[in-house]
Amino acid sequence: MRPFSCYNKNLKGSFAMKIIDSHLHLCQTEGFCRTAAFAHCENSMVYVQKEFAKNNIVMGIGMGNQPFDTKDTAPLVCNLAGQMILEPYNYPQNIACCLGIAADKITKENQKQMVDSFAQALACFHIVGLKVYAGYQPYDLLDWRYLPFYDLAAQMQVPVVIHAGDTANSKGLLKYAHPLLVDELAGHFPQTFFVIAHYGSPWLADAAEVVCKNKNTAIDLSGLLAGPIDPDTVWREQEGYFSLIRTWNQYMAIYDRLLYGSDWPLVPMAPYIEIMSRLIPARFQEDVFYHNARRIFTRIQPYTE
Ligand SMILES: [Zn+2]
């Protein structure tokens, strides 16, 4: 049974509606190349563009995994291929990026310089948000290292995406990645908008409640599966998990602040869209797959009309 699916197999992988993938990774590091191979994807911009065209994805927002390098004198921004750049890179207009905050590189001495570097980088139209690696970085979300970045995000009107929930490796510390922590953060920074990545999984109810309570927060649906997924098999095998997600979506009625994201290359694009579409009632799909991202990542609006 496919109660909520609007996926049309006759279109050979195409979606009728426009899609914005608000969370993916475009980094050609060894780790991401391995991840891509595991999911039967090719970690290249050419492949990404082909998949975007096939699935009607009009914009992808990459999470900048490479930190700022404070050893260098000039402010460096990591581009989506994992190279350090000084100037806005000549990316296709359908690729944007959130700058990752390397909190472990921030000291009392260099903090101001780091914030200034980010402010300068935000002049580039490709940079549409900031990213906090909670759990991977062993700091509380209200740690002094982060505070001026939240103010900067409010000033520049870009959201802050926060990794939440399970970490990809055992070195991560879950106590810093629990979505409930975003509740206090959102209250302290009412002018800043926060996106809880990965639905805070497995703390789905906590993430949904935080978003329900705090109007300056949203959830992204990225990274809930990994590998070369077959939609029908996964749907059957993970029935309980999907039913929890649907339950909290419905109960909290947070469809205006749910964002489609894949975490590609963890999963191939088409099957992930298929699965996520089954979790969202048809009448809310255009919001979740397209409109909400445009409203939250305001900078992408001119490029996604
Ligand atoms: Zn991610």
PDB file of N, CA, C and O and ligand atoms in Angstrom, residues 23-25 32 63 65 131 133 136 161 163 197-198 220 222-223 262-264 266, ligand 1:
ATOM      1  N   HIS A  23      19.611  19.328   2.084  1.00  0.00           N
ATOM      2  CA  HIS A  23      20.729  18.786   2.880  1.00  0.00           C
ATOM      3  C   HIS A  23      21.406  17.661   2.095  1.00  0.00           C
ATOM      4  O   HIS A  23      20.897  16.543   2.028  1.00  0.00           O
ATOM      5  N   LEU A  24      22.511  17.987   1.478  1.00  0.00           N
ATOM      6  CA  LEU A  24      23.313  16.939   0.862  1.00  0.00           C
ATOM      7  C   LEU A  24      24.786  17.292   1.013  1.00  0.00           C
ATOM      8  O   LEU A  24      25.122  18.350   1.557  1.00  0.00           O
ATOM      9  N   HIS A  25      25.643  16.383   0.589  1.00  0.00           N
ATOM     10  CA  HIS A  25      27.082  16.604   0.757  1.00  0.00           C
ATOM     11  C   HIS A  25      27.763  16.478  -0.583  1.00  0.00           C
ATOM     12  O   HIS A  25      27.621  15.477  -1.268  1.00  0.00           O
ATOM     13  N   PHE A  32      33.567  10.342   1.755  1.00  0.00           N
ATOM     14  CA  PHE A  32      32.333  10.521   0.992  1.00  0.00           C
ATOM     15  C   PHE A  32      32.357   9.723  -0.308  1.00  0.00           C
ATOM     16  O   PHE A  32      31.311   9.299  -0.796  1.00  0.00           O
ATOM     17  N   MET A  63      26.151  20.750   2.640  1.00  0.00           N
ATOM     18  CA  MET A  63      26.646  21.076   3.972  1.00  0.00           C
ATOM     19  C   MET A  63      28.175  21.085   3.889  1.00  0.00           C
ATOM     20  O   MET A  63      28.779  20.053   3.560  1.00  0.00           O
ATOM     21  N   ASN A  65      31.467  20.490   4.706  1.00  0.00           N
ATOM     22  CA  ASN A  65      32.093  19.646   5.712  1.00  0.00           C
ATOM     23  C   ASN A  65      33.491  20.063   6.112  1.00  0.00           C
ATOM     24  O   ASN A  65      33.958  19.685   7.161  1.00  0.00           O
ATOM     25  N   LYS A 131      26.313  25.832   9.419  1.00  0.00           N
ATOM     26  CA  LYS A 131      26.099  24.464   9.885  1.00  0.00           C
ATOM     27  C   LYS A 131      26.891  24.225  11.167  1.00  0.00           C
ATOM     28  O   LYS A 131      28.089  24.512  11.229  1.00  0.00           O
ATOM     29  N   TYR A 133      28.099  21.294  13.773  1.00  0.00           N
ATOM     30  CA  TYR A 133      28.275  19.838  13.835  1.00  0.00           C
ATOM     31  C   TYR A 133      28.148  19.343  15.281  1.00  0.00           C
ATOM     32  O   TYR A 133      29.084  18.799  15.859  1.00  0.00           O
ATOM     33  N   TYR A 136      29.527  15.913  16.792  1.00  0.00           N
ATOM     34  CA  TYR A 136      30.866  15.707  16.232  1.00  0.00           C
ATOM     35  C   TYR A 136      31.839  16.684  16.901  1.00  0.00           C
ATOM     36  O   TYR A 136      33.015  16.386  17.089  1.00  0.00           O
ATOM     37  N   VAL A 161      21.826  25.332  10.424  1.00  0.00           N
ATOM     38  CA  VAL A 161      21.470  23.911  10.419  1.00  0.00           C
ATOM     39  C   VAL A 161      22.282  23.223  11.508  1.00  0.00           C
ATOM     40  O   VAL A 161      23.499  23.413  11.595  1.00  0.00           O
ATOM     41  N   HIS A 163      23.359  19.646  13.223  1.00  0.00           N
ATOM     42  CA  HIS A 163      23.305  18.186  13.212  1.00  0.00           C
ATOM     43  C   HIS A 163      22.601  17.737  14.489  1.00  0.00           C
ATOM     44  O   HIS A 163      22.907  18.224  15.582  1.00  0.00           O
ATOM     45  N   ALA A 197      18.634  18.919  11.878  1.00  0.00           N
ATOM     46  CA  ALA A 197      18.883  17.965  10.793  1.00  0.00           C
ATOM     47  C   ALA A 197      18.484  16.548  11.208  1.00  0.00           C
ATOM     48  O   ALA A 197      18.467  16.216  12.403  1.00  0.00           O
ATOM     49  N   HIS A 198      18.155  15.758  10.230  1.00  0.00           N
ATOM     50  CA  HIS A 198      17.906  14.316  10.391  1.00  0.00           C
ATOM     51  C   HIS A 198      16.762  13.987  11.355  1.00  0.00           C
ATOM     52  O   HIS A 198      16.752  12.915  11.960  1.00  0.00           O
ATOM     53  N   ASP A 220      14.760  18.866   9.161  1.00  0.00           N
ATOM     54  CA  ASP A 220      14.971  18.292   7.823  1.00  0.00           C
ATOM     55  C   ASP A 220      14.947  16.772   7.877  1.00  0.00           C
ATOM     56  O   ASP A 220      15.233  16.154   8.904  1.00  0.00           O
ATOM     57  N   SER A 222      16.619  14.615   6.152  1.00  0.00           N
ATOM     58  CA  SER A 222      17.779  13.959   5.549  1.00  0.00           C
ATOM     59  C   SER A 222      18.347  12.852   6.441  1.00  0.00           C
ATOM     60  O   SER A 222      18.157  12.859   7.664  1.00  0.00           O
ATOM     61  N   GLY A 223      19.039  11.930   5.794  1.00  0.00           N
ATOM     62  CA  GLY A 223      19.850  10.955   6.517  1.00  0.00           C
ATOM     63  C   GLY A 223      19.096   9.933   7.342  1.00  0.00           C
ATOM     64  O   GLY A 223      19.645   9.356   8.271  1.00  0.00           O
ATOM     65  N   SER A 262      18.207  14.900   1.606  1.00  0.00           N
ATOM     66  CA  SER A 262      18.516  13.485   1.385  1.00  0.00           C
ATOM     67  C   SER A 262      19.721  13.003   2.202  1.00  0.00           C
ATOM     68  O   SER A 262      19.788  11.858   2.617  1.00  0.00           O
ATOM     69  N   ASP A 263      20.703  13.906   2.408  1.00  0.00           N
ATOM     70  CA  ASP A 263      22.021  13.520   2.920  1.00  0.00           C
ATOM     71  C   ASP A 263      22.815  12.776   1.852  1.00  0.00           C
ATOM     72  O   ASP A 263      23.768  12.061   2.174  1.00  0.00           O
ATOM     73  N   TRP A 264      22.411  12.914   0.570  1.00  0.00           N
ATOM     74  CA  TRP A 264      23.203  12.327  -0.506  1.00  0.00           C
ATOM     75  C   TRP A 264      24.687  12.643  -0.285  1.00  0.00           C
ATOM     76  O   TRP A 264      24.973  13.750   0.163  1.00  0.00           O
ATOM     77  N   LEU A 266      24.637   9.494   0.878  1.00  0.00           N
ATOM     78  CA  LEU A 266      24.302   8.347   1.732  1.00  0.00           C
ATOM     79  C   LEU A 266      23.266   7.446   1.075  1.00  0.00           C
ATOM     80  O   LEU A 266      23.214   6.241   1.346  1.00  0.00           O
TER      81      LEU A 266
HETATM   82 ZN    ZN B   1      24.536  15.513   6.450  1.00  0.00          ZN
END
